[in-house]
Amino acid sequence: MLAKRNKKPRRVELLETEGVLGVEWSDGSQSRYALEALRASCPCALCRAARATPASDDHGLNVLSGEAVSATGEAKRFELVGRYGLRIEWADGHDHGIYTFDFFRELDAAS
């Protein structure tokens, strides 16, 4: 398990036509992450709060508000953040979340 946590990304690319973010790791392994799923699990404080406490109407239905209404899985670009993660700029302008490389490795371990 320690070796997996230590692997670093060698190359990251946005494969827009396929709707995925591709990562080639330092150990030669490759991973692909669906952009829709990444957007749905945005780690920023606003998105975490929206997922934790969804608003509901008088009938008990969850109601999306604010950024959640216009959230899109379409990414414009990404940038590396230090040596620990990356920030994705989504087509709707949202770019607050920092996806750590540990987060991506946890996704790999879960699949």
XYZ file of N, CA, C and O in Angstrom:
444
model
N 0.822 -1.203 0.000
C 0.000 0.000 0.000
C 0.857 1.255 0.000
O 0.542 2.216 -0.652
N 1.970 1.240 0.718
C 2.834 2.416 0.779
C 3.363 2.783 -0.596
O 3.410 3.954 -0.950
N 3.732 1.798 -1.394
C 4.255 2.073 -2.732
C 3.215 2.793 -3.581
O 3.543 3.708 -4.322
N 1.953 2.403 -3.473
C 0.908 3.063 -4.243
C 0.734 4.510 -3.816
O 0.490 5.370 -4.623
N 0.850 4.772 -2.527
C 0.682 6.138 -2.037
C 1.846 7.026 -2.470
O 1.700 8.225 -2.566
N 2.994 6.416 -2.727
C 4.166 7.197 -3.097
C 4.256 7.465 -4.592
O 5.051 8.298 -5.006
N 3.492 6.753 -5.404
C 3.619 6.990 -6.834
C 3.103 8.385 -7.179
O 2.119 8.860 -6.633
N 3.803 9.019 -8.058
C 3.501 10.393 -8.467
C 3.063 10.399 -9.924
O 3.428 9.522 -10.699
N 2.315 11.414 -10.337
C 1.924 11.476 -11.744
C 3.109 11.872 -12.622
O 3.869 12.771 -12.285
N 3.267 11.152 -13.696
C 4.304 11.479 -14.680
C 3.708 12.405 -15.737
O 4.356 13.314 -16.221
N 2.447 12.116 -16.082
C 1.770 12.926 -17.097
C 0.277 12.940 -16.804
O -0.296 11.923 -16.424
N -0.335 14.112 -16.960
C -1.779 14.260 -16.779
C -2.308 14.908 -18.038
O -1.717 15.862 -18.552
N -3.411 14.370 -18.570
C -3.993 14.974 -19.768
C -5.506 14.948 -19.704
O -6.112 14.034 -19.138
N -6.084 15.972 -20.276
C -7.522 16.116 -20.350
C -7.963 15.559 -21.697
O -7.575 16.076 -22.743
N -8.709 14.483 -21.683
C -9.198 13.842 -22.906
C -10.667 14.228 -23.069
O -11.571 13.459 -22.740
N -10.879 15.436 -23.571
C -12.212 16.029 -23.610
C -13.197 15.219 -24.430
O -14.353 15.061 -24.029
N -12.764 14.704 -25.588
C -13.694 13.967 -26.442
C -14.175 12.682 -25.776
O -15.258 12.197 -26.074
N -13.377 12.138 -24.869
C -13.759 10.928 -24.147
C -14.385 11.240 -22.791
O -14.891 10.352 -22.112
N -14.301 12.504 -22.374
C -14.870 12.903 -21.086
C -14.106 12.354 -19.896
O -14.704 12.040 -18.869
N -12.776 12.242 -20.037
C -11.969 11.700 -18.944
C -10.702 12.518 -18.722
O -10.245 13.246 -19.600
N -10.169 12.362 -17.531
C -8.861 12.885 -17.182
C -7.951 11.665 -17.104
O -8.263 10.711 -16.387
N -6.880 11.673 -17.871
C -5.958 10.544 -17.872
C -4.702 10.871 -17.085
O -4.187 11.978 -17.172
N -4.234 9.903 -16.301
C -3.015 10.082 -15.510
C -2.095 8.902 -15.772
O -2.513 7.746 -15.676
N -0.860 9.209 -16.125
C 0.174 8.192 -16.207
C 1.033 8.364 -14.966
O 1.568 9.441 -14.712
N 1.126 7.307 -14.154
C 1.831 7.361 -12.881
C 3.304 6.998 -13.051
O 3.690 6.371 -14.040
N 4.102 7.370 -12.074
C 5.556 7.150 -12.122
C 5.934 5.677 -12.193
O 7.014 5.344 -12.657
N 5.033 4.787 -11.777
C 5.330 3.353 -11.858
C 4.919 2.753 -13.196
O 4.991 1.553 -13.400
N 4.457 3.616 -14.128
C 4.063 3.159 -15.458
C 2.589 2.824 -15.583
O 2.088 2.645 -16.690
N 1.875 2.729 -14.480
C 0.445 2.437 -14.558
C -0.306 3.669 -15.060
O 0.189 4.795 -14.988
N -1.487 3.423 -15.603
C -2.310 4.502 -16.120
C -3.702 4.427 -15.522
O -4.216 3.338 -15.278
N -4.283 5.587 -15.289
C -5.634 5.668 -14.736
C -6.444 6.642 -15.564
O -5.896 7.591 -16.139
N -7.752 6.406 -15.597
C -8.670 7.305 -16.285
C -9.823 7.595 -15.341
O -10.370 6.676 -14.735
N -10.172 8.864 -15.243
C -11.217 9.296 -14.326
C -12.287 10.046 -15.105
O -11.987 11.023 -15.805
N -13.536 9.621 -14.981
C -14.648 10.270 -15.667
C -14.819 11.691 -15.133
O -14.889 11.901 -13.919
N -14.872 12.649 -16.051
C -15.014 14.051 -15.645
C -16.317 14.292 -14.892
O -16.345 15.049 -13.924
N -17.400 13.661 -15.329
C -18.693 13.823 -14.639
C -18.565 13.411 -13.174
O -19.057 14.087 -12.286
N -17.889 12.295 -12.930
C -17.732 11.804 -11.555
C -16.829 12.731 -10.747
O -17.090 12.975 -9.560
N -15.787 13.264 -11.382
C -14.902 14.198 -10.678
C -15.660 15.461 -10.291
O -15.525 15.966 -9.178
N -16.472 15.964 -11.207
C -17.241 17.180 -10.914
C -18.228 16.917 -9.788
O -18.401 17.736 -8.882
N -18.859 15.747 -9.813
C -19.840 15.410 -8.784
C -19.194 15.244 -7.410
O -19.870 15.374 -6.397
N -17.899 14.977 -7.375
C -17.213 14.814 -6.090
C -16.224 15.941 -5.832
O -15.237 15.756 -5.124
N -16.517 17.123 -6.377
C -15.635 18.285 -6.183
C -15.326 18.453 -4.697
O -16.229 18.468 -3.859
N -14.040 18.562 -4.359
C -13.651 18.635 -2.947
C -13.711 20.021 -2.310
O -13.360 20.160 -1.135
N -14.164 21.036 -3.037
C -14.182 22.375 -2.423
C -15.230 22.437 -1.314
O -16.163 21.644 -1.264
N -15.081 23.394 -0.438
C -15.970 23.535 0.720
C -17.423 23.761 0.303
O -18.342 23.198 0.907
N -17.650 24.552 -0.739
C -19.022 24.824 -1.182
C -19.707 23.565 -1.677
O -20.856 23.291 -1.320
N -19.021 22.787 -2.492
C -19.617 21.568 -3.039
C -19.802 20.502 -1.961
O -20.818 19.811 -1.945
N -18.836 20.393 -1.051
C -18.989 19.421 0.050
C -20.205 19.773 0.890
O -20.984 18.901 1.273
N -20.385 21.057 1.164
C -21.537 21.492 1.969
C -22.846 21.230 1.231
O -23.821 20.786 1.835
N -22.862 21.482 -0.085
C -24.082 21.239 -0.867
C -24.441 19.764 -0.881
O -25.622 19.404 -0.806
N -23.438 18.894 -0.949
C -23.713 17.451 -0.938
C -24.168 16.978 0.437
O -24.978 16.068 0.549
N -23.670 17.611 1.482
C -23.988 17.179 2.850
C -25.375 17.619 3.293
O -26.038 16.919 4.054
N -25.816 18.783 2.838
C -27.100 19.310 3.286
C -27.904 19.829 2.102
O -28.057 21.046 1.932
N -28.435 18.939 1.278
C -29.233 19.406 0.144
C -30.506 20.086 0.631
O -31.108 19.652 1.614
N -30.871 21.152 -0.047
C -32.120 21.843 0.290
C -33.283 20.979 -0.180
O -33.141 20.162 -1.079
N -34.431 21.127 0.412
C -35.600 20.379 -0.058
C -36.806 21.303 -0.073
O -36.880 22.261 0.687
N -37.728 20.988 -0.967
C -38.932 21.814 -1.053
C -39.986 21.304 -0.066
O -39.735 20.398 0.723
N -41.189 21.834 -0.134
C -42.256 21.449 0.797
C -42.686 19.994 0.653
O -43.330 19.446 1.536
N -42.344 19.368 -0.454
C -42.753 17.981 -0.710
C -41.640 16.989 -0.384
O -41.754 15.814 -0.666
N -40.524 17.484 0.185
C -39.432 16.607 0.558
C -38.485 16.267 -0.585
O -37.642 15.388 -0.445
N -38.633 16.950 -1.711
C -37.754 16.699 -2.848
C -36.491 17.545 -2.714
O -36.554 18.697 -2.284
N -35.354 16.970 -3.091
C -34.109 17.740 -3.070
C -34.153 18.794 -4.168
O -34.550 18.507 -5.294
N -33.754 19.997 -3.822
C -33.760 21.104 -4.761
C -32.333 21.602 -4.922
O -31.675 21.935 -3.931
N -31.863 21.633 -6.159
C -30.530 22.161 -6.420
C -30.603 23.674 -6.501
O -31.560 24.236 -7.009
N -29.580 24.333 -5.990
C -29.561 25.782 -6.046
C -28.160 26.267 -6.356
O -27.191 25.526 -6.252
N -28.056 27.514 -6.754
C -26.759 28.129 -6.997
C -25.951 27.388 -8.042
O -26.452 27.038 -9.101
N -24.661 27.144 -7.730
C -23.756 26.497 -8.671
C -24.171 25.084 -9.014
O -23.865 24.585 -10.083
N -24.874 24.414 -8.120
C -25.257 23.024 -8.368
C -26.169 22.906 -9.589
O -26.146 21.903 -10.285
N -26.961 23.937 -9.873
C -27.861 23.903 -11.017
C -27.079 23.901 -12.323
O -27.424 23.191 -13.260
N -26.032 24.691 -12.395
C -25.277 24.818 -13.643
C -24.029 23.937 -13.677
O -23.245 24.023 -14.614
N -23.829 23.085 -12.703
C -22.636 22.233 -12.648
C -22.531 21.400 -13.911
O -23.510 20.853 -14.389
N -21.330 21.324 -14.428
C -21.098 20.572 -15.653
C -19.875 19.681 -15.498
O -18.957 20.016 -14.767
N -19.882 18.564 -16.186
C -18.736 17.669 -16.191
C -17.772 17.987 -17.312
O -16.828 17.254 -17.547
N -18.000 19.102 -17.993
C -17.111 19.514 -19.076
C -15.990 20.383 -18.494
O -16.254 21.381 -17.829
N -14.757 19.978 -18.728
C -13.609 20.711 -18.183
C -12.952 21.549 -19.269
O -12.869 21.134 -20.419
N -12.497 22.739 -18.887
C -11.793 23.615 -19.820
C -10.288 23.373 -19.773
O -9.623 23.338 -20.792
N -9.772 23.226 -18.554
C -8.326 23.042 -18.373
C -8.063 22.604 -16.946
O -8.969 22.565 -16.126
N -6.807 22.297 -16.663
C -6.399 21.970 -15.306
C -5.021 22.562 -15.083
O -4.311 22.898 -16.033
N -4.663 22.700 -13.817
C -3.316 23.154 -13.475
C -2.838 22.388 -12.256
O -3.627 22.044 -11.378
N -1.545 22.104 -12.240
C -0.960 21.433 -11.096
C -0.920 22.393 -9.919
O -0.687 23.588 -10.082
N -1.168 21.865 -8.731
C -1.118 22.651 -7.504
C -0.016 22.029 -6.646
O -0.180 20.930 -6.121
N 1.082 22.733 -6.562
C 2.220 22.210 -5.811
C 2.622 20.849 -6.325
O 2.559 20.578 -7.519
N 2.985 19.978 -5.403
C 3.373 18.619 -5.766
C 2.357 17.605 -5.270
O 2.638 16.420 -5.191
N 1.144 18.092 -4.938
C 0.185 17.207 -4.298
C -1.161 17.085 -4.999
O -1.985 16.254 -4.635
N -1.437 17.869 -6.019
C -2.749 17.770 -6.630
C -2.917 18.647 -7.841
O -1.948 19.207 -8.368
N -4.166 18.769 -8.263
C -4.461 19.652 -9.386
C -5.818 20.305 -9.205
O -6.676 19.815 -8.483
N -5.960 21.429 -9.880
C -7.211 22.199 -9.864
C -7.782 22.110 -11.275
O -7.082 22.365 -12.242
N -9.045 21.747 -11.359
C -9.718 21.651 -12.647
C -10.615 22.866 -12.809
O -11.374 23.210 -11.902
N -10.515 23.519 -13.963
C -11.447 24.606 -14.271
C -12.546 24.017 -15.141
O -12.300 23.537 -16.241
N -13.755 24.048 -14.601
C -14.900 23.486 -15.299
C -15.492 24.505 -16.252
O -15.296 25.718 -16.090
N -16.218 24.039 -17.257
C -16.786 24.913 -18.279
C -17.741 25.947 -17.700
O -17.922 27.017 -18.277
N -18.339 25.654 -16.543
C -19.246 26.621 -15.917
C -18.503 27.659 -15.078
O -19.115 28.478 -14.415
N -17.157 27.606 -15.093
C -16.353 28.590 -14.382
C -15.906 28.154 -12.999
O -15.055 28.787 -12.388
N -16.464 27.085 -12.479
C -16.094 26.610 -11.143
C -14.665 26.064 -11.174
O -14.316 25.283 -12.054
N -13.844 26.500 -10.209
C -12.454 26.014 -10.167
C -11.891 26.040 -8.748
O -10.702 26.176 -8.546
N -12.760 25.857 -7.764
C -12.328 25.995 -6.367
C -11.723 24.733 -5.766
O -10.984 24.802 -4.803
N -12.064 23.577 -6.309
C -11.615 22.325 -5.704
C -10.198 21.941 -6.089
O -9.798 22.097 -7.228
N -9.448 21.438 -5.131
C -8.120 20.887 -5.401
C -8.216 19.378 -5.200
O -8.501 18.902 -4.107
N -8.029 18.657 -6.285
C -8.077 17.198 -6.272
C -6.671 16.700 -5.978
O -5.764 16.847 -6.803
N -6.485 16.128 -4.805
C -5.146 15.668 -4.429
C -4.832 14.352 -5.138
O -5.737 13.605 -5.535
N -3.541 14.073 -5.291
C -3.146 12.812 -5.902
C -3.534 11.647 -4.998
O -3.844 10.562 -5.490
N -3.594 11.865 -3.693
C -4.095 10.833 -2.781
C -5.554 10.504 -3.106
O -5.967 9.347 -3.064
N -6.350 11.529 -3.430
C -7.749 11.332 -3.818
C -7.839 10.401 -5.025
O -8.627 9.449 -5.040
N -7.016 10.661 -6.044
C -7.029 9.820 -7.245
C -6.594 8.394 -6.922
O -7.175 7.429 -7.421
N -5.580 8.246 -6.064
C -5.128 6.896 -5.705
C -6.204 6.152 -4.915
O -6.352 4.945 -5.060
N -6.972 6.877 -4.111
C -8.070 6.249 -3.379
C -9.155 5.771 -4.353
O -9.744 4.707 -4.159
N -9.414 6.554 -5.401
C -10.368 6.124 -6.419
C -9.881 4.842 -7.089
O -10.674 3.923 -7.337
N -8.595 4.783 -7.386
C -8.028 3.568 -7.996
C -8.185 2.368 -7.076
O -8.522 1.275 -7.520
N -7.944 2.567 -5.805
C -8.013 1.466 -4.838
C -9.446 0.962 -4.688
O -9.677 -0.219 -4.442
N -10.426 1.861 -4.845
C -11.825 1.493 -4.678
C -12.371 0.736 -5.888
O -13.383 0.061 -5.792
N -11.694 0.858 -7.016
C -12.220 0.184 -8.219
C -11.598 -1.162 -8.456
O -10.757 -1.645 -7.822
